[in-house]
Short mmCIF file of C-alpha atoms in Angstrom, two decimals:
data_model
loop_
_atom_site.label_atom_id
_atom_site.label_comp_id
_atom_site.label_asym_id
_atom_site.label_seq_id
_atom_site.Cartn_x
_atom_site.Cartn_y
_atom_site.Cartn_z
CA UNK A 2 -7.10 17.48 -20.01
CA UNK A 3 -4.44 19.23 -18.18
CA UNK A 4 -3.42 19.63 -14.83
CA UNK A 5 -3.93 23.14 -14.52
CA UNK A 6 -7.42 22.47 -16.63
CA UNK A 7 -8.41 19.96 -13.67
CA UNK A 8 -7.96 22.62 -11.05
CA UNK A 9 -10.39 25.28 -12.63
CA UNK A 10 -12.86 22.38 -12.93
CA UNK A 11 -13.09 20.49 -10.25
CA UNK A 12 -10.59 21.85 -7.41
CA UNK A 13 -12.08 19.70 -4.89
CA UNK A 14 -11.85 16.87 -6.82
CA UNK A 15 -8.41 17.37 -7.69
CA UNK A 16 -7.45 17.95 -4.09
CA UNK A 17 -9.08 14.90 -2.85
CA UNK A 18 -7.73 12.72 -5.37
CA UNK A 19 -4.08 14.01 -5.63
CA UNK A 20 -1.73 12.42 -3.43
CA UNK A 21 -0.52 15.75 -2.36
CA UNK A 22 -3.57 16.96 -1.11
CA UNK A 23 -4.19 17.92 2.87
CA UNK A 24 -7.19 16.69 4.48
CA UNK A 25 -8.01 15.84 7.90
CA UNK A 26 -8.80 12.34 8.62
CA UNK A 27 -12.26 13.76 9.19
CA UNK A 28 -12.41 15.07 6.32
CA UNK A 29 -11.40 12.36 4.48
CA UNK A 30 -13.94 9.80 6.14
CA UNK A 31 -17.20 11.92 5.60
CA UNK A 32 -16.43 12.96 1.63
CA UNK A 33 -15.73 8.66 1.27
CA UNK A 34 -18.72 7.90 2.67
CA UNK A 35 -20.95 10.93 1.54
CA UNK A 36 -20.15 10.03 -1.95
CA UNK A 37 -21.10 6.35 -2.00
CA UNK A 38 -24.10 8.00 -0.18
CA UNK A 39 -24.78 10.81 -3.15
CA UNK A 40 -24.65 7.49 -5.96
CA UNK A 41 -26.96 5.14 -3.45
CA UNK A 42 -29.42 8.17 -3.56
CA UNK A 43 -29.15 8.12 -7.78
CA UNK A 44 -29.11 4.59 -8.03
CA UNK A 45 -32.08 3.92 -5.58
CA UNK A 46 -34.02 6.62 -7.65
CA UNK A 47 -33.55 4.76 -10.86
CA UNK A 48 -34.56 1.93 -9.29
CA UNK A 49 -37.89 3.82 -7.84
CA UNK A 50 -38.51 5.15 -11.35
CA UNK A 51 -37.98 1.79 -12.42
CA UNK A 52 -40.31 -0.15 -10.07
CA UNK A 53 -43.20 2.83 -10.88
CA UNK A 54 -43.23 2.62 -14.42
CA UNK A 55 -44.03 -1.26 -13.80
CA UNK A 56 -46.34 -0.92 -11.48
CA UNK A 57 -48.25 2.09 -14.03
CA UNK A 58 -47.45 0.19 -16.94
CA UNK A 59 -50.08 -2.78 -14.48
CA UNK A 60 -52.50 -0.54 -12.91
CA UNK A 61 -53.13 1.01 -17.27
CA UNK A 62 -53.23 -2.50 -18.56
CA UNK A 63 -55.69 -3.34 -16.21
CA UNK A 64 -57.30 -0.28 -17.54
CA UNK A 65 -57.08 -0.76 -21.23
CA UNK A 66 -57.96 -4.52 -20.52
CA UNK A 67 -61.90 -3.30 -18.53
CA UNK A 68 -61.92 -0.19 -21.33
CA UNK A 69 -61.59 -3.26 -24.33
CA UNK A 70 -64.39 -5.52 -22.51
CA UNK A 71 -66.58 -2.54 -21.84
CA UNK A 72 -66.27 -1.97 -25.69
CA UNK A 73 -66.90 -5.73 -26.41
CA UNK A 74 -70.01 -5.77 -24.15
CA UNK A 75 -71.69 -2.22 -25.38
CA UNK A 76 -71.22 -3.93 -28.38
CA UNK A 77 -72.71 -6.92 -27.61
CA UNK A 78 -76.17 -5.38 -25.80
CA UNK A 79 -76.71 -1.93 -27.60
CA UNK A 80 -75.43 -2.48 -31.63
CA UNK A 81 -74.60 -5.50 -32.84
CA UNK A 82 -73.70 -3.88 -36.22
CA UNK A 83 -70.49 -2.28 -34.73
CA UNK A 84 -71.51 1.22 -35.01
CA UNK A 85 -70.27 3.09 -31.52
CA UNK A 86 -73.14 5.70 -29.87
CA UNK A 87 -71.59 9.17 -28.93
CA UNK A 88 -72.05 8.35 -25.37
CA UNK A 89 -69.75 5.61 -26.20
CA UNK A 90 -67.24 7.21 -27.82
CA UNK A 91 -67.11 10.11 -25.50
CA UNK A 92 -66.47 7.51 -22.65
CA UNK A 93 -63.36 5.94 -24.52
CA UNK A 94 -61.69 9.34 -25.69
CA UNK A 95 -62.51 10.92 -22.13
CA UNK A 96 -59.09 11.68 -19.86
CA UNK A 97 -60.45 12.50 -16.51
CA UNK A 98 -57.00 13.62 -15.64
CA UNK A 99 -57.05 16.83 -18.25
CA UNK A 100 -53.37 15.28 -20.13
CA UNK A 101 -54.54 15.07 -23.07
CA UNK A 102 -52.55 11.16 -23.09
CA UNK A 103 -54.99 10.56 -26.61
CA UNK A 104 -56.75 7.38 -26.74
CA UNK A 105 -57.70 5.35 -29.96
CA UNK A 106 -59.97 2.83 -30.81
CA UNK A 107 -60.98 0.20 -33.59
CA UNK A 108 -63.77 -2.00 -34.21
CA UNK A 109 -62.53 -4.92 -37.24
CA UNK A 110 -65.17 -7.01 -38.88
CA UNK A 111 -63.36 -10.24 -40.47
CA UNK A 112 -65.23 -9.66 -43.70
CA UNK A 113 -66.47 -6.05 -44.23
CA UNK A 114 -63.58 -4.70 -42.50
CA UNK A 115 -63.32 -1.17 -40.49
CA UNK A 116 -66.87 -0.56 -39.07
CA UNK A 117 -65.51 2.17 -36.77
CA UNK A 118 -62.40 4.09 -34.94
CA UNK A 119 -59.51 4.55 -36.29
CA UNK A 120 -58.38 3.01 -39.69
CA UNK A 121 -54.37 2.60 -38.81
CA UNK A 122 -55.15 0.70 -35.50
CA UNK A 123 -54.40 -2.78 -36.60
CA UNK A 124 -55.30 -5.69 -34.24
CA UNK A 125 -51.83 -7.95 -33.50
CA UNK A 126 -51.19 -10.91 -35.97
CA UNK A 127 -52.78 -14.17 -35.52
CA UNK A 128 -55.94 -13.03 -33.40
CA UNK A 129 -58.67 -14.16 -35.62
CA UNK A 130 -60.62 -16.86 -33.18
CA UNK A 131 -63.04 -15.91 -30.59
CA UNK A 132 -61.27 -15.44 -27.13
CA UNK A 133 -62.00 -14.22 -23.69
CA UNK A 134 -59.29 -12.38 -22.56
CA UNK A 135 -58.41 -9.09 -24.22
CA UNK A 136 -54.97 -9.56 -25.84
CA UNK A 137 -51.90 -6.68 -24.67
CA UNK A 138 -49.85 -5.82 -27.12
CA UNK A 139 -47.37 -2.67 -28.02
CA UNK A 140 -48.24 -1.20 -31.44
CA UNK A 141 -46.84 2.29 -33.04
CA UNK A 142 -48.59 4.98 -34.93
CA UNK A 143 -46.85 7.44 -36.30
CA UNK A 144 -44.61 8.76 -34.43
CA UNK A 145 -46.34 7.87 -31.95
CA UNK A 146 -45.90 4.78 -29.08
CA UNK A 147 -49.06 3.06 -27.83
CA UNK A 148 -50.51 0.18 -26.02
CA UNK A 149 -52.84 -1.85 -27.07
CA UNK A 150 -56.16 -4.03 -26.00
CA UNK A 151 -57.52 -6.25 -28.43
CA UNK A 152 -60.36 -8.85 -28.02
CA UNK A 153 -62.67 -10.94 -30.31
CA UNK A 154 -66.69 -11.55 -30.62
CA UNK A 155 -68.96 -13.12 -32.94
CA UNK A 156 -70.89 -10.82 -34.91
CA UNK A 157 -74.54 -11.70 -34.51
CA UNK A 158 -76.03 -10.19 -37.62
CA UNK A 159 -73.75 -11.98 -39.73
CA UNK A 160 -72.87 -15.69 -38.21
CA UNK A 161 -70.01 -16.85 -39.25
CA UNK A 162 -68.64 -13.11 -38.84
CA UNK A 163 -65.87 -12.05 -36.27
CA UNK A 164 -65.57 -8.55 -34.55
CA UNK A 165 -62.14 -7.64 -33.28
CA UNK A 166 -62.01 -4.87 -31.09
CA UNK A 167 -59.39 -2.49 -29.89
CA UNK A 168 -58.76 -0.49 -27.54
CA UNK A 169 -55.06 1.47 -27.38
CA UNK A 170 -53.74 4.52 -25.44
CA UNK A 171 -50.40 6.89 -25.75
CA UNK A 172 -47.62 5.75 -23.05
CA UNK A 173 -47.16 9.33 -21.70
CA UNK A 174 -50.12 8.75 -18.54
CA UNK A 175 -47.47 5.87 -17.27
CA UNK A 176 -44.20 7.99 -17.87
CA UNK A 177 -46.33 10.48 -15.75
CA UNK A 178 -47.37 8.73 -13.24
CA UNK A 179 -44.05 7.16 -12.43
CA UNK A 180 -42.48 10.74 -12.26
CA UNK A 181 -45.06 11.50 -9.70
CA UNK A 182 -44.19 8.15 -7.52
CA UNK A 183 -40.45 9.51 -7.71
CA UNK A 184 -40.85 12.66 -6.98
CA UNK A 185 -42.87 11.92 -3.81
CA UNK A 186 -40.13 9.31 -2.74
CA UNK A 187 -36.79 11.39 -3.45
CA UNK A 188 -37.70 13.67 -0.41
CA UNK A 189 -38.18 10.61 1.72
CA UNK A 190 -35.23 8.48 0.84
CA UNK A 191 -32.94 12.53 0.46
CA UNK A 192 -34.12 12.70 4.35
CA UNK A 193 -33.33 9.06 5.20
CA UNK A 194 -29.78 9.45 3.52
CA UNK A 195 -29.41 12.82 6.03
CA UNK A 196 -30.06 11.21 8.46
CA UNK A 197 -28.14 8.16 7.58
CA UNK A 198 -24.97 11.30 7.29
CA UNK A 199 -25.56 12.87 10.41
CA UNK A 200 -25.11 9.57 12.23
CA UNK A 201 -22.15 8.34 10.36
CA UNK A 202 -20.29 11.71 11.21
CA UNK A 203 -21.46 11.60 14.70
CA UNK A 204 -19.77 8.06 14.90
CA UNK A 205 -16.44 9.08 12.74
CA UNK A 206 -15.95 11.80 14.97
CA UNK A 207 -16.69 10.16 18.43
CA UNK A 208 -14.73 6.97 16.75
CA UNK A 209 -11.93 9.22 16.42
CA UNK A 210 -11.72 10.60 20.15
CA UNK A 211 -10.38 7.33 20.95
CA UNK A 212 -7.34 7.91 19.87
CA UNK A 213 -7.13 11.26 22.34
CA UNK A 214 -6.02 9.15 25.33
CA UNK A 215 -2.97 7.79 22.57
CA UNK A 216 -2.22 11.12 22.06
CA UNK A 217 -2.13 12.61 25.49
CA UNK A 218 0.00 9.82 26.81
CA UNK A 219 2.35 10.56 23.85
CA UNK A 220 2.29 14.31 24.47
CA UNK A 221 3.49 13.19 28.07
CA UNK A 222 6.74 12.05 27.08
CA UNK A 223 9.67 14.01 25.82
CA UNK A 224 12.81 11.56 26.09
CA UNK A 225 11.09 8.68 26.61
CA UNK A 226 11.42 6.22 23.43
CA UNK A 227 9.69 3.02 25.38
CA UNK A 228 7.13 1.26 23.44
CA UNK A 229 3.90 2.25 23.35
CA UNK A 230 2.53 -1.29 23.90
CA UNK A 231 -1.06 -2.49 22.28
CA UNK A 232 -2.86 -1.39 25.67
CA UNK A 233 -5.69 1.05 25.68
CA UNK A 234 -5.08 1.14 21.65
CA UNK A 235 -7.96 0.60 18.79
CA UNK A 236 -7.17 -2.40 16.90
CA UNK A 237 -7.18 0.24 13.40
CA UNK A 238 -4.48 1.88 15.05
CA UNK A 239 -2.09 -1.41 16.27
CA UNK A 240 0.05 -1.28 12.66
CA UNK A 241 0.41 2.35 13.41
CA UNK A 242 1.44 2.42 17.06
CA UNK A 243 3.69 -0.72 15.76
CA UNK A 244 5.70 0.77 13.38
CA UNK A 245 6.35 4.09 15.75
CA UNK A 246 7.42 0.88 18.34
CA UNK A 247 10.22 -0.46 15.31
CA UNK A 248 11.25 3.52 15.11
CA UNK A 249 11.28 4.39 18.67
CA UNK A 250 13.55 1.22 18.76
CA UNK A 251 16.09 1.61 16.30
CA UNK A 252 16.27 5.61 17.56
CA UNK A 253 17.54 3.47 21.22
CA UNK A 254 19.68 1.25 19.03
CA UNK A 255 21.04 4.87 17.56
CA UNK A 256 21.24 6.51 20.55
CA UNK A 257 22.84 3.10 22.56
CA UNK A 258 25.81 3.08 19.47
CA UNK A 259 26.17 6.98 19.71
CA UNK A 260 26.84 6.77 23.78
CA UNK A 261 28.94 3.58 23.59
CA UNK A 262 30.59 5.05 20.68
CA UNK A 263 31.47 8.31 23.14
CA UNK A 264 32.23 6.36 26.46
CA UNK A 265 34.62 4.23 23.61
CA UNK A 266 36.22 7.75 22.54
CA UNK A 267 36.63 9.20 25.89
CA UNK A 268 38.29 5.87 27.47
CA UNK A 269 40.48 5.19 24.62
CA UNK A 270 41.72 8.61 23.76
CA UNK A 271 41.91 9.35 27.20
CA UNK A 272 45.90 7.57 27.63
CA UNK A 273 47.17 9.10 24.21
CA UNK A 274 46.21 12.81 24.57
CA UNK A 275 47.73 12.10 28.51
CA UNK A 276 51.00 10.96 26.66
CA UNK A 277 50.69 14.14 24.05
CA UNK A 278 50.46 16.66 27.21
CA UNK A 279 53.59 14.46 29.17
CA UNK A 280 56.07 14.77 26.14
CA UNK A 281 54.93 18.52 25.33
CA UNK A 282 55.66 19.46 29.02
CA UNK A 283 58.85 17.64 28.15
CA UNK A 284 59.77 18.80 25.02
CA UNK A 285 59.29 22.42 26.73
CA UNK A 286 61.24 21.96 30.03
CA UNK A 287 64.34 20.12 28.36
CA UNK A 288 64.79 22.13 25.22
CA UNK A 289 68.14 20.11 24.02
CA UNK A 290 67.80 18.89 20.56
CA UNK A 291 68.10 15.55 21.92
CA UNK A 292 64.91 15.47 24.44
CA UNK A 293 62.79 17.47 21.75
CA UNK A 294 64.00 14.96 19.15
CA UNK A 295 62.66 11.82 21.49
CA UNK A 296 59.59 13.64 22.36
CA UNK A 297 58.46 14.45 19.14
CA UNK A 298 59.09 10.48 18.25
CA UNK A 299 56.79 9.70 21.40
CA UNK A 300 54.00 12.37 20.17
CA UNK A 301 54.34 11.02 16.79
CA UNK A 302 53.67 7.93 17.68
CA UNK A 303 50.59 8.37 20.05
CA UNK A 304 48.98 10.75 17.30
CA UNK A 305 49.07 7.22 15.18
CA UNK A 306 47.92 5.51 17.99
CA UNK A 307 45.01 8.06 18.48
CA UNK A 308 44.84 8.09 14.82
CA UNK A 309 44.17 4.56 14.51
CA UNK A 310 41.75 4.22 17.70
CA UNK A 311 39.43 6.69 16.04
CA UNK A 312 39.22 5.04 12.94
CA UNK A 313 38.74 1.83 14.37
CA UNK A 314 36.15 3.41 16.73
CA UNK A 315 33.98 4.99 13.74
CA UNK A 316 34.58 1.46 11.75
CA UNK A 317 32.85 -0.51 14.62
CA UNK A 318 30.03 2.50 14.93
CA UNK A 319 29.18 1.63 11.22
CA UNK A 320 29.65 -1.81 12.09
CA UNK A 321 27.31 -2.22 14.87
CA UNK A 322 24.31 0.14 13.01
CA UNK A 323 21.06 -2.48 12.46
CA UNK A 324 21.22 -3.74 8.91
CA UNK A 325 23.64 -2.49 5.52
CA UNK A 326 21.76 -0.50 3.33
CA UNK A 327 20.33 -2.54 0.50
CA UNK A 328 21.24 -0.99 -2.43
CA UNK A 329 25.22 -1.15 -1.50
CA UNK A 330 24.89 -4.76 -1.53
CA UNK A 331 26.25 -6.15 -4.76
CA UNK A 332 26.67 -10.05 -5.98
CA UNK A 333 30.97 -10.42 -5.51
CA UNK A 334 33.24 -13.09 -6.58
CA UNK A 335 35.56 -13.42 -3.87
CA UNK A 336 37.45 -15.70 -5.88
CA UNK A 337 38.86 -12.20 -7.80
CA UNK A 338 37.78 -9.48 -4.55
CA UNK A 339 39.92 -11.64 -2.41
CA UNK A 340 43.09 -11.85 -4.25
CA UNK A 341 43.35 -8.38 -5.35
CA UNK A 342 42.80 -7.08 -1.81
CA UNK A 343 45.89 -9.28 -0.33
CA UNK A 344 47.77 -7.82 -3.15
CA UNK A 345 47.57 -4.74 -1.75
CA UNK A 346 48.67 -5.27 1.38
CA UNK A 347 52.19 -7.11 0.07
CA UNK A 348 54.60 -4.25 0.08
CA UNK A 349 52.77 -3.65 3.93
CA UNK A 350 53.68 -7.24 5.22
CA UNK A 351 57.05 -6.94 3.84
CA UNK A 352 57.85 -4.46 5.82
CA UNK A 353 56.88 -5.84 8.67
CA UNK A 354 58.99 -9.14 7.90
CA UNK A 355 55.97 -11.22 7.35
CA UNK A 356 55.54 -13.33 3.83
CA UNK A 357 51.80 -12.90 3.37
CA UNK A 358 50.10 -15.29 0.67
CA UNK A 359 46.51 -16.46 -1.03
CA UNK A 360 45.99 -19.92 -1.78
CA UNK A 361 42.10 -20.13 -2.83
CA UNK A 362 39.98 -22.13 -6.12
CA UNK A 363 40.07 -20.19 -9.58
CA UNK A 364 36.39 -20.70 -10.48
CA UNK A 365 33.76 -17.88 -9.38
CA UNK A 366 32.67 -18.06 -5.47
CA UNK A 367 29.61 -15.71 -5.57
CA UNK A 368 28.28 -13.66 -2.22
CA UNK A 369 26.12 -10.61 -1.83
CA UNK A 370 27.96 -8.21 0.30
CA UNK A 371 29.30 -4.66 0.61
CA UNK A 372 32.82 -4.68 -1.38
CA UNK A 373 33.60 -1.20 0.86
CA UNK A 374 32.59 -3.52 4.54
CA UNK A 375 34.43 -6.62 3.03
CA UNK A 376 37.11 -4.75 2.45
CA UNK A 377 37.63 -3.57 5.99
CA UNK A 378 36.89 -6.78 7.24
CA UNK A 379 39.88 -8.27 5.51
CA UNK A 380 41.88 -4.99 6.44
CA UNK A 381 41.33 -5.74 10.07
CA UNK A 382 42.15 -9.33 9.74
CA UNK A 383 45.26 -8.96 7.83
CA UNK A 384 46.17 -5.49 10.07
CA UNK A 385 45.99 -8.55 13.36
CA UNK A 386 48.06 -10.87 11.81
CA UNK A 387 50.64 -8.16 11.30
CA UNK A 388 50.70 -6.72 14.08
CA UNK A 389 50.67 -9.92 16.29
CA UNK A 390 52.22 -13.02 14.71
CA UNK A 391 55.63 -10.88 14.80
CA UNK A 392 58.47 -10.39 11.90
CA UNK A 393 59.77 -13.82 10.59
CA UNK A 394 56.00 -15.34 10.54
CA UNK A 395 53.80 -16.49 7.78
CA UNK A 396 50.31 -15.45 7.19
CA UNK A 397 48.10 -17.51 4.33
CA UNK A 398 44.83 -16.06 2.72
CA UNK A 399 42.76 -18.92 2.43
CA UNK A 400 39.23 -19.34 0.11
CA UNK A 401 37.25 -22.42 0.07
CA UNK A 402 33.95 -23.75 -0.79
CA UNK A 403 32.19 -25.46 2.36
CA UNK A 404 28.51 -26.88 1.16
CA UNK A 405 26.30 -23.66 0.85
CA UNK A 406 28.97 -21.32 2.34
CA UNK A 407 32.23 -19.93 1.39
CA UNK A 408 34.60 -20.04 4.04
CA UNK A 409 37.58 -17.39 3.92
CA UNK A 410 40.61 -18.15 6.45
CA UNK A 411 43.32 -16.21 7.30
CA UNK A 412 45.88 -18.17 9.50
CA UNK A 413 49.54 -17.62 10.58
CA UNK A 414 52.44 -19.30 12.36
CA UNK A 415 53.16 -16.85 15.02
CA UNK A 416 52.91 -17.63 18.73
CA UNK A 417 49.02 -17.98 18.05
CA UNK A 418 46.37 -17.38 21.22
CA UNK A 419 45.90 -20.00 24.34
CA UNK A 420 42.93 -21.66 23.89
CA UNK A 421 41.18 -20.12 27.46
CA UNK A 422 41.17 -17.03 25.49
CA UNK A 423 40.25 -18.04 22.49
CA UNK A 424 36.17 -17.75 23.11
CA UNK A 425 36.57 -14.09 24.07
CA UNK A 426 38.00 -12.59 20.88
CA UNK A 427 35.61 -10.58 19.08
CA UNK A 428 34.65 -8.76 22.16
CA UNK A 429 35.12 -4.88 22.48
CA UNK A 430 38.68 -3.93 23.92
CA UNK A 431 40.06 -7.36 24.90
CA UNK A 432 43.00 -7.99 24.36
CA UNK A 433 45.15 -11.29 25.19
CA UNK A 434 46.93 -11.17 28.70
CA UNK A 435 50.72 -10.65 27.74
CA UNK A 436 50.35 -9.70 24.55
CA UNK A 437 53.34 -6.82 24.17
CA UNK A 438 52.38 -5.54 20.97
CA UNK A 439 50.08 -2.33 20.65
CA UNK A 440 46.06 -2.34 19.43
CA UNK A 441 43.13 -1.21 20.38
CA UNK A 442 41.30 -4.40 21.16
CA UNK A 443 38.55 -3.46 18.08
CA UNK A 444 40.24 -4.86 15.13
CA UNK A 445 38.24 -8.71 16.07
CA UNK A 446 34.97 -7.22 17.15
CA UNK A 447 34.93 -4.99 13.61
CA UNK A 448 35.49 -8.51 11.87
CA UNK A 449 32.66 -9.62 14.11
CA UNK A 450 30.21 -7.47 13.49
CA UNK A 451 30.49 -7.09 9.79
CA UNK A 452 30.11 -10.93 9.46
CA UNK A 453 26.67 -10.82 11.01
CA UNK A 454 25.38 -8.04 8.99
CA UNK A 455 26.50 -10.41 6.03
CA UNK A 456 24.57 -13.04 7.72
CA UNK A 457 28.30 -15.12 8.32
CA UNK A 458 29.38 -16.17 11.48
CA UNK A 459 33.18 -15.96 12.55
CA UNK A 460 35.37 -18.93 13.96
CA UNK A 461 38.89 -18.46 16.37
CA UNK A 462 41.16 -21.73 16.42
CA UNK A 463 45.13 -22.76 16.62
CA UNK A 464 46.32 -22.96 13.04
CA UNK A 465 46.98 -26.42 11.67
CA UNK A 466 51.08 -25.52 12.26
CA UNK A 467 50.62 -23.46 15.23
CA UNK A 468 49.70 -20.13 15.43
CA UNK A 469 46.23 -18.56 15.23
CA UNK A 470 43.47 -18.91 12.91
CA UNK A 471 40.04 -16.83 11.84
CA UNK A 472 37.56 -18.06 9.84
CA UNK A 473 34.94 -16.26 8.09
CA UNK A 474 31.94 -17.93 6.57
CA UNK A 475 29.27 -16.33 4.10
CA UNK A 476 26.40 -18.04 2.92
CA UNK A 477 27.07 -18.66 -0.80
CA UNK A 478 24.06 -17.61 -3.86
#
C-alpha cells in the first residue's frame, strides 16, 4: 500500500503514526490511552460472550438433563411399552420462548429397536447398562448441531430388555441467550470505560498544568542562561529540564569564548593598529623617500604582527570550544604525520639559521586525533622554537613510545626558560620576562588546549643540553 493510499484511508492514523506528524502532548496522551481503552472494551466483550455461552450452555444442560428424566419417568408410570402420549410429546417439542430452537427425541429398545421419536437420533457409544444419570453428549444431524441427553431403564414388559432414551435440542437457544447477556452488559462496561476516559483526561490535563509554573519562570528570563535546577520540577520532566541545563551551559561556554575572544582582539590589536596610525602620520608629514621607505617597513611589519595575532587568536577560539567534533577524528600514525610535517617546515628553519631535525621509531605509533588540530599544534611548537631559541640553535623532533602513550618532544639548545617560569607557560599572553623577541604569548596555550581535547597532557622542562623542552603526550590505541 502506498503512502499516498494510507492518507485517503486512514489520515488519522497516518498522522499519528508518522514521525512527522503534529500533535499536542494532549493529544497524544488521550488517543494512547483511548485506544488501549477501545481494545479493553472488545476484548472484555469476547470475554462476556464467552463466559455467557458457558453459563447457557449449564443452565440448557440442566434442562435437557430434567427434560431426559421426565421422559424416563412418564415412561416408567404411564407406558411401559415406549409409546409417548400426545400430551407427552407436545411437552418435549414445546418452546415457550416462540424460537422455534427444534427439539428431538428418541426412545431405543436394545432388542426391537426404535419404539418412538426420531430414527437418526442415535444414543452415544457404549451406553448399554442401566444408569442414573442422564449422559451429555454433542451429536450432529444433518446439517444440523445438537445436544444431547441420553439415559437408560429396564423395560418391564420384556425383562432382560433395555430402554435408552434421548432427549436432544438445536444449539441456537444458547447462542441466543448469550447475545442477550452481551448486549445488556456492553452498555454497562461502554459507560464504565466513559467514565474511566473522562477521568483520565481530567488527570492528563490537570497533570499537565504542572509544568505552567516551569514555563512562566522560563518566560521570565530573556538573557538569563542559569540552570533551571530540579526545584519545583515533575520528576517526568528532570531529563528534559537537564538537557536544556547541558545547552544553556555550553551557550555560556560559547558566549564566555566569544567575549574573551573580543577583549583578546581589542587588547592585542590595540598596539599594532596604534603603530599603523604613528607611521602613516609619519609617512605623510615627512614625505622624503627615505622616511616613507622606513615607514612602510614599520607598517609592514605590524600588519604581520596583526596578521599573526589574529590567527593565533581564532586558533585558540577553536581551541578552547568544548569537545572536537567526532567525525574529524581519524586513527593517525604519527610515526609518518610527524615526519612529513617537520619536513615542511625545513626550508622555514633554515632561514632562520636553525638546523631543525626528527629522530623518532619507524614502526606505526597509532592515535585518534584531528590531523588539521595536530597539525597546528606542531606548527605552534615548531613556530616557538624558531622564534625563541635564536639563529645558530638546534631544534630536534622527537617521537617515542612511553607505556600506553606516545610522547612527542620538541626540544632545542637555545637559552631555554628559568625554571620560576617554567609552570606558567601555557597560560594566555605570558610571555617570559626579558624575552626580546616578538609573539603574542598564544602560541603555548594553543598547544595547551589542543592536547586536552586529545585527552594528552603537555610537559615544560630544560632540555637534556640546555635549552627548553615541550612534551606532548597522547594516549596510544
Amino acid at each position: 500500500m502506498t503512502r499516498r493510499r494510507m492518507l485517503q484511508l486512514q489520515p488519522w492514523l497516518y498522522r499519528l503514526l508518522l514521525p512527522e506528524s503534529r500533535h499536542s502532548l494532549r493529544q497524544r496522551l488521550l488517543i494512547i490511552l483511548l485506544v488501549p481503552l477501545m481494545l479493553l472494551l472488545v476484548f472484555n466483550s469476547l470475554i462476556t460472550y464467552a463466559g455467557a455461552l458457558i453459563y447457557s450452555n449449564r443452565v440448557h444442560d440442566d434442562s435437557l438433563t430434567s427434560d431426559a428424566l421426565t421422559l424416563q419417568q412418564m415412561l416408567a408410570t404411564q407406558d411401559p411399552d415406549g409409546r409417548i402420549s400426545p400430551q407427552a410429546r407436545f411437552l418435549l417439542e414445546y418452546d415457550p420462548g416462540g424460537h422455534n430452537y427444534y427439539s428431538y427425541f428418541s426412545v431405543r429398545s436394545a432388542r426391537h429397536g426404535l419404539l418412538a421419536g426420531n430414527n437418526t437420533l442415535q444414543p452415544p457409544a457404549g451406553l448399554g447398562r442401566l444408569s442414573d444419570a442422564p449422559r451429555l453428549y454433542d451429536v450432529h444431524l444433518g446439517h444440523r448441531s445438537l445436544r444431547a441427553a441420553s439415559v437408560t431403564m429396564p423395560n418391564t414388559r420384556d425383562p432382560g430388555d433395555i430402554l435408552t432414551v434421548t432427549v436432544a435440542e438445536t444449539l441456537r437457544d444458547r447462542h441466543l441467550v448469550a447475545r442477550q447477556i452481551l448486549l445488556l452488559s456492553i452498555p454497562a462496561q461502554a459507560v464504565l470505560i466513559l467514565a474511566v476516559f473522562l477521568l483520565v483526561w481530567f488527570g492528563v490535563r490537570t497533570g499537565l498544568r504542572q509544568l505552567d509554573p516551569l514555563s512562566a519562570r522560563l518566560a521570565l528570563r530573556e538573557h538569563d542562561l542559569s540552570p533551571i535546577g530540579e526545584t519545583g520540577v515533575p520528576v517526568e520532566i528532570l531529563p528534559l529540564t537537564r538537557t536544556i541545563d547541558e545547552l544553556f551551559a555550553r551557550l555560556r561556554n560559547m558566549l564566555a569564548l566569544q567575549e574573551r575572544f573580543i577583549a583578546d582582539a581589542a587588547h592585542q590589536l590595540r598596539t599594532p593598529l596604534a603603530g599603523l596610525r604613528v607611521h602613516a602620520e609619519r609617512a605623510q608629514a615627512h614625505p622624503d623617500p627615505a622616511t616613507v621607505s622606513d615607514s612602510l617597513q614599520h607598517i609592514r611589519q605590524l600588519i604581520e604582527r596583526a596578521n599573526r595575532t589574529s590567527s593565533q587568536l581564532l586558533a585558540l577560539t577553536r581551541a578552547q570550544s568544548t569537545e572536537p567534533d567526532a567525525a574529524a577524528s581519524t586513527r593517525l600514525d604519527l610515526a609518518e604525520l610527524i615526519p612529513d610535517l617537520v619536513r615542511r617546515r625545513v626550508h622555514e628553519a633554515l632561514a632562520a639559521g636553525i638546523d631543525l631535525g626528527y629522530d623518532g621509531p619507524a614502526e606505526p605509533q597509532w592515535i585518534e586525533a584531528d590531523s588539521h588540530t595536530l597539525q597546528e599544534l606542531l606548527d605552534n611548537l615548531i613556530d616557538n622554537g624558531l622564534r625563541y631559541a635564536g639563529r645558530g640553535a638546534s631544534m630536534t623532533i622527537t617521537l617515542a613510545r612511553e607505556d600506553a602513550n606516545i610522547c612527542l618532544g620538541v626540544e632545542d639548545n637555545g637559552p631555554g626558560v628559568p625554571d620560576e617560569w617554567l609552570a606558567r607557560l601555557g597560560e594566555r599572553f605570558f610571555r617570559v620576562p626579558g624575552c626580546k623577541a616578538e609573539g603574542s604569548g598564544l602560541g603555548l596555550a594553543i598547544v595547551q588546549r589542543i592536547a586536552e581535547r586529545h585527552h594528552g597532557s603537555v610537559r615544560y622542562r630544560s632540555g637534556d643540553a640546555g635549552g627548553f623542552r615541550v612534551e606532548v603526550r597522547f594516549p596510544a590505541t
